[in-house]
Short mmCIF file of C-alpha atoms and ligand atoms in Angstrom, two decimals:
data_model
loop_
_atom_site.label_atom_id
_atom_site.label_comp_id
_atom_site.label_asym_id
_atom_site.label_seq_id
_atom_site.Cartn_x
_atom_site.Cartn_y
_atom_site.Cartn_z
CA MET A 1 -35.67 3.36 0.07
CA GLU A 2 -32.23 2.21 -0.98
CA ASN A 3 -31.12 -1.34 -0.89
CA CYS A 4 -28.50 -2.23 1.52
CA ALA A 5 -26.05 -5.07 2.49
CA ILE A 6 -25.14 -6.86 5.58
CA VAL A 7 -21.57 -8.50 5.65
CA LEU A 8 -21.08 -11.25 8.24
CA ALA A 9 -17.67 -11.05 9.70
CA ALA A 10 -17.93 -11.93 13.41
CA GLY A 11 -17.23 -15.61 13.14
CA ASP A 12 -14.35 -17.05 15.23
CA GLY A 13 -12.76 -18.57 12.23
CA THR A 14 -11.44 -21.38 14.57
CA ARG A 15 -11.02 -23.80 11.60
CA MET A 16 -8.35 -21.54 10.30
CA LYS A 17 -6.12 -21.93 13.41
CA VAL A 18 -4.50 -18.65 13.00
CA PRO A 19 -4.60 -15.51 15.36
CA THR A 20 -5.68 -13.24 12.57
CA ALA A 21 -9.43 -12.39 12.23
CA LYS A 22 -10.65 -14.79 9.57
CA VAL A 23 -12.13 -12.07 7.16
CA LEU A 24 -8.83 -10.26 7.22
CA LEU A 25 -6.96 -13.10 5.68
CA PRO A 26 -5.67 -12.18 2.28
CA VAL A 27 -6.76 -13.53 -1.10
CA LEU A 28 -4.17 -12.19 -3.76
CA GLY A 29 -3.10 -9.44 -1.39
CA LYS A 30 -6.72 -8.30 -0.60
CA THR A 31 -8.50 -9.04 2.54
CA MET A 32 -11.52 -11.29 2.13
CA VAL A 33 -13.82 -8.77 3.66
CA GLU A 34 -12.66 -6.06 1.18
CA TRP A 35 -13.24 -8.30 -1.67
CA VAL A 36 -16.88 -8.69 -0.58
CA LEU A 37 -17.35 -4.95 0.11
CA SER A 38 -15.85 -4.05 -3.25
CA ALA A 39 -18.18 -6.26 -5.08
CA ALA A 40 -21.26 -4.95 -3.08
CA LYS A 41 -20.16 -1.34 -3.92
CA LYS A 42 -19.73 -2.29 -7.62
CA ALA A 43 -23.14 -3.64 -7.57
CA GLY A 44 -24.43 -0.19 -6.65
CA ILE A 45 -25.00 -0.82 -2.94
CA ALA A 46 -23.82 2.11 -0.74
CA ASP A 47 -25.16 1.23 2.55
CA CYS A 48 -23.31 -1.60 4.29
CA CYS A 49 -23.28 -2.84 7.71
CA LEU A 50 -20.56 -5.06 8.86
CA ILE A 51 -21.14 -7.52 11.70
CA ILE A 52 -18.01 -7.84 13.82
CA GLY A 53 -16.91 -9.77 16.87
CA ARG A 54 -13.63 -11.05 17.92
CA ASN A 55 -10.65 -8.90 16.63
CA HIS A 56 -13.25 -6.18 15.82
CA GLU A 57 -10.59 -3.54 16.34
CA ASP A 58 -8.43 -4.97 13.70
CA VAL A 59 -11.35 -5.24 11.35
CA ARG A 60 -12.23 -1.57 11.94
CA ARG A 61 -8.82 -0.45 11.41
CA GLN A 62 -8.58 -2.27 8.10
CA VAL A 63 -12.08 -1.46 6.70
CA GLY A 64 -12.38 2.18 8.03
CA ASP A 65 -15.52 4.20 8.28
CA GLU A 66 -17.01 3.51 4.80
CA VAL A 67 -19.39 1.00 6.51
CA GLU A 68 -21.53 0.81 9.56
CA TYR A 69 -20.66 -1.71 12.20
CA ALA A 70 -22.88 -3.85 14.45
CA MET A 71 -21.21 -5.83 17.32
CA GLN A 72 -22.04 -9.54 17.85
CA THR A 73 -20.43 -10.07 21.24
CA GLU A 74 -21.57 -13.73 21.39
CA ARG A 75 -21.05 -15.97 18.30
CA LEU A 76 -24.48 -17.83 18.20
CA GLY A 77 -24.71 -18.34 14.46
CA THR A 78 -25.44 -16.52 11.17
CA GLY A 79 -28.99 -15.76 12.08
CA HIS A 80 -27.99 -14.29 15.40
CA ALA A 81 -25.32 -12.26 13.60
CA VAL A 82 -27.96 -10.58 11.28
CA MET A 83 -30.11 -9.94 14.53
CA GLN A 84 -27.43 -7.49 15.74
CA ALA A 85 -28.19 -5.39 12.61
CA THR A 86 -31.89 -4.97 13.50
CA GLY A 87 -31.46 -1.18 13.85
CA PHE A 88 -29.76 -0.93 10.48
CA LEU A 89 -32.48 -3.06 8.90
CA GLU A 90 -35.22 -0.95 10.55
CA ARG A 91 -33.82 2.00 8.79
CA HIS A 92 -34.10 0.13 5.36
CA ARG A 93 -37.72 -1.04 5.64
CA GLY A 94 -39.46 -1.17 2.36
CA ALA A 95 -36.10 -1.97 0.59
CA HIS A 96 -34.01 -5.16 0.03
CA CYS A 97 -31.05 -6.29 1.82
CA LEU A 98 -28.08 -8.34 0.39
CA VAL A 99 -26.58 -10.62 3.01
CA LEU A 100 -23.11 -11.72 2.37
CA ALA A 101 -20.47 -13.84 4.10
CA GLY A 102 -17.21 -12.21 4.75
CA ASP A 103 -15.47 -15.58 4.19
CA CYS A 104 -16.75 -15.95 0.67
CA PRO A 105 -14.84 -13.34 -1.23
CA LEU A 106 -15.19 -14.31 -4.86
CA ILE A 107 -18.88 -13.41 -5.46
CA SER A 108 -19.12 -10.85 -8.22
CA SER A 109 -21.27 -7.89 -8.59
CA GLU A 110 -22.87 -9.31 -11.78
CA THR A 111 -24.11 -12.27 -9.80
CA MET A 112 -25.46 -9.92 -7.11
CA LYS A 113 -27.30 -7.93 -9.63
CA ALA A 114 -28.71 -10.89 -11.65
CA ALA A 115 -29.93 -12.51 -8.47
CA TYR A 116 -31.57 -9.26 -7.37
CA GLN A 117 -33.42 -9.09 -10.71
CA GLN A 118 -34.71 -12.64 -10.21
CA HIS A 119 -35.57 -11.78 -6.47
CA VAL A 120 -37.83 -8.83 -7.61
CA ASP A 121 -39.21 -10.48 -10.67
CA GLU A 122 -40.42 -13.48 -8.59
CA GLN A 123 -41.41 -11.27 -5.63
CA ASN A 124 -39.52 -13.38 -3.35
CA ALA A 125 -39.16 -12.61 0.41
CA VAL A 126 -35.77 -14.38 0.15
CA THR A 127 -33.47 -15.44 -2.82
CA VAL A 128 -30.73 -17.64 -1.99
CA ILE A 129 -27.58 -17.55 -4.26
CA SER A 130 -26.67 -21.17 -4.80
CA ALA A 131 -24.26 -23.25 -6.90
CA HIS A 132 -23.67 -26.70 -7.99
CA LEU A 133 -20.48 -28.18 -6.60
CA GLU A 134 -18.82 -31.57 -7.42
CA ASN A 135 -17.86 -31.87 -3.78
CA PRO A 136 -20.56 -30.05 -1.70
CA PHE A 137 -19.08 -31.30 1.63
CA GLY A 138 -19.34 -28.85 4.33
CA TYR A 139 -21.90 -26.51 2.76
CA GLY A 140 -25.58 -26.21 3.46
CA ARG A 141 -27.59 -28.05 0.93
CA ILE A 142 -30.43 -26.56 -1.07
CA VAL A 143 -33.43 -28.85 -0.56
CA ARG A 144 -36.18 -28.49 -3.28
CA ASP A 145 -39.69 -29.72 -3.17
CA GLU A 146 -41.43 -31.98 -5.75
CA GLN A 147 -42.19 -29.02 -8.06
CA GLY A 148 -38.53 -27.90 -7.95
CA GLY A 149 -39.24 -24.97 -5.77
CA LEU A 150 -37.00 -24.08 -2.83
CA SER A 151 -38.10 -25.97 0.29
CA HIS A 152 -35.48 -25.33 2.87
CA ILE A 153 -31.51 -25.27 3.50
CA VAL A 154 -30.06 -27.92 5.56
CA GLU A 155 -26.53 -27.64 7.15
CA GLU A 156 -23.99 -30.54 6.48
CA LYS A 157 -24.06 -31.62 10.16
CA ASP A 158 -27.89 -31.57 10.31
CA ALA A 159 -28.37 -33.28 6.89
CA THR A 160 -29.70 -36.85 6.16
CA GLU A 161 -27.54 -39.22 3.99
CA GLU A 162 -30.06 -38.29 1.14
CA GLU A 163 -29.66 -34.64 1.70
CA ARG A 164 -25.94 -34.96 1.85
CA ALA A 165 -26.09 -36.21 -1.75
CA ILE A 166 -27.48 -32.95 -2.99
CA ASN A 167 -24.88 -30.99 -4.82
CA GLU A 168 -26.63 -27.67 -4.90
CA ILE A 169 -25.25 -25.57 -1.97
CA ASN A 170 -26.01 -22.37 -0.16
CA SER A 171 -23.34 -19.63 -0.93
CA SER A 172 -24.27 -17.92 2.07
CA ALA A 173 -25.28 -14.69 -0.14
CA TYR A 174 -28.96 -13.95 -0.20
CA TRP A 175 -31.32 -11.10 -1.03
CA PHE A 176 -34.04 -10.52 1.58
CA GLU A 177 -37.07 -8.30 1.53
CA VAL A 178 -36.05 -6.22 4.62
CA ASP A 179 -39.66 -6.37 6.25
CA ALA A 180 -39.80 -10.15 5.75
CA LEU A 181 -36.37 -10.54 7.19
CA LEU A 182 -37.22 -8.44 10.29
CA ASP A 183 -40.41 -10.53 10.63
CA ALA A 184 -38.64 -13.81 10.50
CA LEU A 185 -35.54 -13.04 12.55
CA PRO A 186 -37.09 -13.30 16.10
CA ARG A 187 -38.79 -16.69 15.06
CA ILE A 188 -35.29 -18.36 14.34
CA LYS A 189 -34.69 -21.10 16.77
CA ASN A 190 -31.51 -22.91 17.66
CA ASP A 191 -32.80 -26.44 17.60
CA ASN A 192 -29.96 -28.00 15.45
CA VAL A 193 -26.83 -30.04 16.00
CA LYS A 194 -24.66 -26.82 16.54
CA GLY A 195 -27.14 -25.17 18.77
CA GLU A 196 -26.80 -22.00 16.62
CA TYR A 197 -29.41 -19.59 15.17
CA TYR A 198 -29.07 -20.21 11.48
CA LEU A 199 -30.07 -17.49 9.08
CA THR A 200 -30.92 -20.23 6.49
CA ASP A 201 -34.01 -20.93 8.60
CA VAL A 202 -35.44 -17.79 7.30
CA VAL A 203 -36.28 -19.63 4.02
CA GLU A 204 -38.77 -22.03 5.78
CA LEU A 205 -40.06 -19.42 8.02
CA ALA A 206 -41.02 -17.16 5.12
CA LEU A 207 -42.58 -20.01 3.20
CA GLN A 208 -44.72 -20.80 6.35
CA HIS A 209 -45.94 -17.28 6.24
CA GLY A 210 -47.09 -17.72 2.77
CA ARG A 211 -44.31 -15.84 1.06
CA ARG A 212 -42.23 -16.86 -1.73
CA ALA A 213 -38.58 -18.11 -1.60
CA GLY A 214 -36.24 -18.85 -4.53
CA ALA A 215 -32.84 -19.84 -5.30
CA PHE A 216 -30.47 -18.19 -8.00
CA ALA A 217 -27.89 -20.41 -9.14
CA ALA A 218 -24.51 -18.70 -9.86
CA LYS A 219 -23.22 -19.40 -13.23
CA ASP A 220 -19.60 -19.83 -12.12
CA SER A 221 -19.29 -22.07 -9.14
CA VAL A 222 -15.91 -20.45 -8.18
CA GLU A 223 -17.71 -17.36 -7.06
CA ILE A 224 -19.37 -18.96 -4.14
CA LEU A 225 -16.43 -20.93 -2.62
CA GLY A 226 -16.00 -20.12 0.93
CA ALA A 227 -12.75 -20.46 3.09
CA ASN A 228 -13.22 -22.01 6.41
CA THR A 229 -9.76 -23.59 6.37
CA LEU A 230 -6.31 -22.58 5.09
CA GLN A 231 -6.46 -25.24 2.41
CA GLN A 232 -9.69 -23.87 1.12
CA LEU A 233 -8.29 -20.30 1.37
CA LEU A 234 -5.44 -21.47 -0.90
CA SER A 235 -7.59 -23.30 -3.28
CA LEU A 236 -9.93 -20.29 -3.66
CA GLN A 237 -7.04 -18.08 -4.21
CA ARG A 238 -5.79 -20.23 -6.98
CA ALA A 239 -9.17 -20.31 -8.59
CA ALA A 240 -9.42 -16.50 -8.45
CA GLN A 241 -5.81 -16.17 -9.90
CA GLU A 242 -6.59 -18.30 -12.89
CA ARG A 243 -9.37 -15.98 -13.72
CA ILE A 244 -7.35 -12.89 -13.34
CA PHE A 245 -4.65 -14.22 -15.47
CA GLU A 246 -7.13 -15.24 -18.08
CA GLN A 247 -8.54 -11.83 -18.08
CA HIS A 248 -5.10 -10.10 -18.58
CA MET A 249 -4.03 -12.45 -21.21
CA LYS A 250 -7.32 -11.61 -23.27
CA ASN A 251 -6.16 -7.91 -22.95
CA GLY A 252 -2.71 -8.70 -24.36
CA VAL A 253 -0.59 -9.21 -21.36
CA MET A 254 2.00 -11.97 -21.86
CA LEU A 255 2.87 -14.30 -19.02
CA THR A 256 6.06 -16.24 -19.69
CA SER A 257 5.30 -18.25 -16.60
CA THR A 258 2.91 -18.26 -13.80
CA ASP A 259 5.23 -19.80 -11.21
CA GLY A 260 5.24 -17.55 -8.36
CA VAL A 261 3.26 -14.96 -10.10
CA LEU A 262 0.59 -13.19 -8.10
CA ILE A 263 -1.70 -10.41 -9.51
CA GLY A 264 -4.26 -8.89 -7.36
CA PRO A 265 -7.77 -8.13 -8.40
CA ASP A 266 -7.31 -4.30 -8.39
CA CYS A 267 -4.30 -4.08 -10.83
CA SER A 268 -4.60 -2.80 -14.44
CA ILE A 269 -1.98 -3.87 -16.93
CA GLY A 270 -1.49 -2.40 -20.51
CA ALA A 271 -1.30 -4.47 -23.64
CA GLY A 272 2.02 -5.77 -24.64
CA THR A 273 3.48 -6.00 -21.13
CA VAL A 274 5.48 -9.10 -20.37
CA ILE A 275 5.38 -10.75 -16.84
CA HIS A 276 8.08 -13.22 -15.94
CA ALA A 277 8.10 -15.70 -13.00
CA GLY A 278 8.08 -14.57 -9.48
CA THR A 279 6.47 -11.30 -10.09
CA ARG A 280 3.86 -9.92 -7.48
CA LEU A 281 1.50 -7.02 -8.39
CA THR A 282 -0.78 -6.04 -5.52
CA GLY A 283 -3.02 -3.35 -4.22
CA ARG A 284 -4.14 -0.71 -6.62
CA SER A 285 -1.49 -0.88 -9.11
CA TYR A 286 -1.59 0.54 -12.78
CA ILE A 287 1.00 -0.88 -15.14
CA GLY A 288 1.45 0.74 -18.49
CA GLU A 289 1.76 -0.81 -21.98
CA GLU A 290 4.87 -2.79 -22.99
CA CYS A 291 6.48 -2.93 -19.63
CA VAL A 292 8.67 -5.88 -18.76
CA LEU A 293 8.20 -6.87 -15.18
CA GLY A 294 10.32 -9.62 -13.58
CA PRO A 295 11.69 -12.10 -13.00
CA ALA A 296 10.72 -11.31 -9.49
CA ALA A 297 9.37 -7.89 -9.62
CA VAL A 298 7.20 -6.76 -6.63
CA VAL A 299 4.91 -3.84 -7.27
CA GLU A 300 2.58 -2.68 -4.55
CA ASP A 301 -0.02 0.26 -4.87
CA SER A 302 2.14 1.75 -7.56
CA VAL A 303 1.85 3.37 -11.01
CA LEU A 304 4.23 2.41 -13.85
CA GLY A 305 4.48 4.26 -17.02
CA ASP A 306 4.60 2.52 -20.54
CA GLY A 307 7.84 0.70 -21.51
CA THR A 308 9.19 0.49 -18.02
CA THR A 309 11.32 -2.51 -16.86
CA VAL A 310 11.46 -3.85 -13.43
CA VAL A 311 13.95 -6.75 -12.76
CA SER A 312 14.18 -8.44 -9.32
CA SER A 313 13.12 -5.27 -7.53
CA GLN A 314 10.55 -3.83 -5.21
CA ILE A 315 8.34 -0.88 -5.71
CA GLU A 316 6.03 0.35 -2.91
CA ARG A 317 3.36 3.12 -3.14
CA SER A 318 5.21 5.10 -5.81
CA VAL A 319 4.76 6.57 -9.17
CA VAL A 320 7.27 5.73 -11.85
CA GLY A 321 7.21 7.44 -15.34
CA THR A 322 7.70 5.90 -18.90
CA GLY A 323 10.82 4.10 -20.18
CA VAL A 324 12.33 3.85 -16.70
CA ARG A 325 14.72 0.95 -15.91
CA ILE A 326 14.72 -0.54 -12.43
CA GLY A 327 16.96 -3.30 -11.16
CA PRO A 328 18.13 -5.75 -10.69
CA TYR A 329 17.91 -5.49 -6.92
CA ALA A 330 16.62 -2.08 -6.29
CA HIS A 331 13.99 -1.00 -3.69
CA ILE A 332 11.89 1.94 -4.35
CA ARG A 333 10.08 2.62 -1.01
CA PRO A 334 6.92 4.63 -0.44
CA ASP A 335 6.29 8.20 -1.78
CA CYS A 336 8.68 8.33 -4.64
CA LEU A 337 7.95 10.11 -7.91
CA ILE A 338 10.35 8.77 -10.69
CA ALA A 339 10.17 10.61 -13.95
CA GLU A 340 10.70 9.20 -17.33
CA LYS A 341 13.87 7.44 -18.52
CA VAL A 342 15.37 7.38 -15.15
CA LYS A 343 17.81 4.50 -14.60
CA ILE A 344 17.90 2.92 -11.21
CA GLY A 345 20.52 -0.03 -10.90
CA ASN A 346 21.87 -2.63 -8.57
CA PHE A 347 21.46 -2.20 -4.86
CA VAL A 348 19.93 1.05 -4.79
CA GLU A 349 17.36 2.30 -2.33
CA ILE A 350 15.10 5.35 -2.88
CA LYS A 351 12.63 6.58 -0.36
CA ASN A 352 10.20 9.58 -0.30
CA SER A 353 12.10 11.27 -3.20
CA LYS A 354 11.56 12.86 -6.53
CA LEU A 355 13.96 11.99 -9.33
CA GLY A 356 13.83 14.01 -12.51
CA ALA A 357 13.83 12.79 -16.13
CA GLY A 358 16.87 10.87 -17.42
CA THR A 359 18.66 10.77 -13.90
CA SER A 360 20.92 7.78 -13.59
CA VAL A 361 21.46 6.16 -10.16
CA ALA A 362 23.33 2.96 -11.30
CA HIS A 363 24.73 1.30 -8.23
CA LEU A 364 24.90 0.96 -4.59
CA THR A 365 23.25 4.36 -3.59
CA TYR A 366 20.60 5.45 -1.09
CA ILE A 367 18.48 8.38 -1.80
CA GLY A 368 16.14 9.44 0.88
CA ASP A 369 14.00 12.57 1.44
CA ALA A 370 15.60 14.07 -1.66
CA ASP A 371 14.28 16.33 -4.71
CA VAL A 372 16.36 15.54 -7.64
CA GLY A 373 16.34 17.44 -10.97
CA GLU A 374 16.73 16.07 -14.52
CA GLY A 375 19.79 14.50 -16.20
CA CYS A 376 21.73 14.04 -12.94
CA ASN A 377 24.41 11.33 -12.57
CA PHE A 378 24.88 9.49 -9.05
CA GLY A 379 27.96 7.70 -8.96
CA CYS A 380 28.67 4.37 -7.18
CA GLY A 381 27.89 4.66 -3.47
CA VAL A 382 26.34 7.95 -3.05
CA VAL A 383 24.45 8.40 0.37
CA THR A 384 22.01 11.13 1.38
CA THR A 385 22.64 11.23 5.09
CA ASN A 386 19.12 12.42 5.92
CA TYR A 387 18.85 11.43 9.56
CA ASP A 388 20.67 12.79 12.59
CA GLY A 389 19.18 10.35 14.89
CA ARG A 390 16.25 12.71 15.69
CA GLN A 391 14.99 14.33 12.60
CA LYS A 392 14.90 13.67 8.92
CA TYR A 393 16.30 16.47 6.49
CA ARG A 394 15.78 16.93 2.78
CA THR A 395 18.50 16.95 0.11
CA THR A 396 17.86 19.17 -3.00
CA VAL A 397 19.72 18.53 -6.14
CA GLY A 398 19.24 20.71 -9.28
CA ASP A 399 19.26 19.50 -12.85
CA LYS A 400 22.46 18.00 -14.56
CA VAL A 401 24.37 17.66 -11.35
CA PHE A 402 27.28 15.15 -11.42
CA ILE A 403 27.92 13.37 -8.15
CA GLY A 404 31.08 11.28 -8.12
CA CYS A 405 31.51 7.96 -6.28
CA ASN A 406 31.22 7.40 -2.52
CA VAL A 407 29.87 10.94 -1.78
CA ASN A 408 27.86 11.79 1.34
CA LEU A 409 25.35 14.48 1.05
CA VAL A 410 24.63 15.67 4.65
CA ALA A 411 21.10 17.04 4.59
CA PRO A 412 19.75 19.59 4.72
CA VAL A 413 21.91 20.56 1.64
CA THR A 414 21.43 21.97 -1.86
CA LEU A 415 23.47 21.15 -4.96
CA GLU A 416 22.39 23.79 -7.57
CA ASP A 417 22.23 23.05 -11.27
CA ASN A 418 25.20 21.74 -13.12
CA ALA A 419 27.26 21.37 -9.93
CA TYR A 420 30.02 18.80 -9.98
CA ILE A 421 31.00 16.85 -6.95
CA ALA A 422 34.36 15.15 -6.41
CA ALA A 423 34.33 11.49 -5.60
CA GLY A 424 34.68 10.64 -1.85
CA SER A 425 33.41 14.07 -0.86
CA THR A 426 31.23 14.56 2.27
CA ILE A 427 29.19 17.53 1.30
CA THR A 428 27.91 19.57 4.24
CA ASP A 429 27.55 23.02 2.68
CA ASN A 430 25.35 24.10 -0.37
CA VAL A 431 27.21 23.99 -3.77
CA PRO A 432 26.39 26.86 -6.22
CA LYS A 433 25.39 26.53 -9.76
CA ASP A 434 28.24 25.32 -12.09
CA ALA A 435 30.65 25.00 -9.18
CA PHE A 436 33.10 22.05 -8.40
CA ALA A 437 33.08 20.86 -4.82
CA ILE A 438 35.62 18.74 -3.29
CA ALA A 439 35.47 17.99 0.47
CA ARG A 440 37.84 15.16 1.41
CA ALA A 441 41.29 15.01 3.09
CA ARG A 442 44.33 15.61 0.59
CA GLN A 443 46.38 12.49 -0.19
CA VAL A 444 49.80 12.41 1.56
CA ILE A 445 52.62 10.50 0.09
CA LYS A 446 55.60 9.41 2.32
CA ASP A 447 58.48 8.22 0.15
CA ASN A 448 60.09 4.96 1.34
CA TRP A 449 57.85 4.82 4.49
CA VAL A 450 57.30 1.11 3.99
CA LEU A 451 60.92 0.30 3.95
CA THR A 452 61.75 2.17 7.24
CA ASN A 453 58.59 1.12 9.22
CA LYS A 454 57.94 -2.40 8.12
CA GLU A 455 58.75 -5.02 10.72
CA GLU A 456 60.91 -7.70 9.42
C1 UD1 B 501 -22.53 -21.01 6.17
C2 UD1 B 501 -24.06 -21.49 5.87
C3 UD1 B 501 -24.04 -22.66 4.96
C4 UD1 B 501 -23.34 -22.20 3.50
C5 UD1 B 501 -21.90 -21.72 4.01
C6 UD1 B 501 -21.43 -21.16 2.71
C7 UD1 B 501 -25.47 -20.96 7.89
C8 UD1 B 501 -26.07 -21.66 8.98
N1 UD1 B 501 -24.69 -21.97 7.08
O1 UD1 B 501 -22.02 -22.09 6.70
O2 UD1 B 501 -25.37 -23.02 4.66
O3 UD1 B 501 -23.20 -23.20 2.74
O4 UD1 B 501 -21.97 -20.69 4.84
O5 UD1 B 501 -19.90 -20.87 2.97
O6 UD1 B 501 -25.55 -19.79 7.61
N2 UD1 B 501 -20.71 -15.45 11.30
C9 UD1 B 501 -21.04 -14.47 12.18
N3 UD1 B 501 -21.33 -14.74 13.38
C10 UD1 B 501 -21.68 -15.90 13.75
C11 UD1 B 501 -21.52 -17.04 12.86
C12 UD1 B 501 -20.95 -16.71 11.71
O7 UD1 B 501 -20.68 -13.19 11.91
O8 UD1 B 501 -22.19 -16.24 14.88
C13 UD1 B 501 -20.03 -15.24 9.97
C14 UD1 B 501 -18.65 -15.75 9.80
O9 UD1 B 501 -17.67 -14.89 10.08
C15 UD1 B 501 -18.76 -16.04 8.32
C16 UD1 B 501 -20.07 -16.26 7.93
O10 UD1 B 501 -20.90 -15.62 9.06
O11 UD1 B 501 -18.16 -14.86 7.68
C17 UD1 B 501 -20.49 -17.65 7.73
O12 UD1 B 501 -20.23 -18.41 8.97
P1 UD1 B 501 -19.50 -19.77 9.06
O13 UD1 B 501 -19.56 -20.31 10.36
O14 UD1 B 501 -18.29 -19.73 8.22
O15 UD1 B 501 -20.72 -20.80 8.33
P2 UD1 B 501 -20.61 -21.98 7.60
O16 UD1 B 501 -20.32 -23.26 8.45
O17 UD1 B 501 -19.42 -21.81 6.41
CA1 CA B 502 -18.13 -20.31 6.04
#
């Protein structure tokens, strides 16, 4: 039987004071629950059950159908939350289940695996992942017996003065033998200060049944940080960010400043790339080698080839080739494919378009829904008029097309290879290969008009 995981994500998150479901709050651009699910997946656990409650539609929409869901309609505590997954656990009898809290995003797959090894080696019914914290306030404390074995876990609110002095805390991640967990769940009571069914009580219940319980201390206490308040959310984000910066610097990524810099957990960055202040790299982004990003480059879910420069610009869900220069002040919207050595300059917006190698779009231009070939030149202020108020239409531009300044390309329209478009033209008809097109009113000169018409 394969091991499984249950992620608790039904809590109200009232201490956050925000309307968003707590587990959907982002840490470095990725929701807390997705951090947890990614780590479980990386630890080799395929079967996950997510316990959801308030805002369950939002959670389902974000996470999708990669996991199973169990509804907890009343929030009666972490033990009660796991009880909602009884059906899921029944199907995993004979295996082990990793229970994780959706609001402790930084736990690593290495810790999950190492704790599992200890859990199996010690033949425990439950192994709690613990950590030593300088300030353990708010966490459940790990209480050990005289021999140093795990005795029970006590919540802050239920703890005595003496217990509150303990700085080994419960991370809220545990390995359970599924059968032992199923056996203990119905025996959890809610006779505590909060009147909740605490999952932590399983430790004592297992020991009472003559089973073994252990604690695995995580090497890095940052991993177990939980976010119950927005202050904690920010401080765990900072801790996670420091680690990510370190990792990239070790790999040869140079940060000239960390001010306003955000690098998400799923970004890869090649050696020799320089990152300046105010740069944000989020989602699944792959940055090549020797790129220069920033100041203020924003890259979301995009791929950038080697040697590409992005200054004060935003790129979303697009693929950009090598040696491309973007910015300052450009916006590459989703679904763009920008080939090598393209130049995109000031105040240019590009959306759902392909640009061939070496094409230059230097200033004040909008390219939407277009397929553009190689070596083209867009003058200042070219606009693809792609929308008639009802439908979007595509513009097709061949190779080596020269488009003068202030040209409107009224889509659908095609400019064939090597076409040459006069400045100020409004192009409504296709332009053949090697042709020149001019579509603007002729200039009229009226001699001495000013002298005879000007009012004194
Ligand atoms: C819990 C632990 C505590 C540990 C701390 C680590 C218990 C009783 N306490 O306390 O020992 O030190 O985490 O961060 O387990 N949830 C539900 N349904 C519920 C209640 C909670 O799904 O009815 C979920 C929450 O969404 C959250 C997780 O369980 O993801 C933990 O709940 P929370 O209320 O934050 O517990 P803590 O007080 O932090
Ligand atoms: Ca918590």
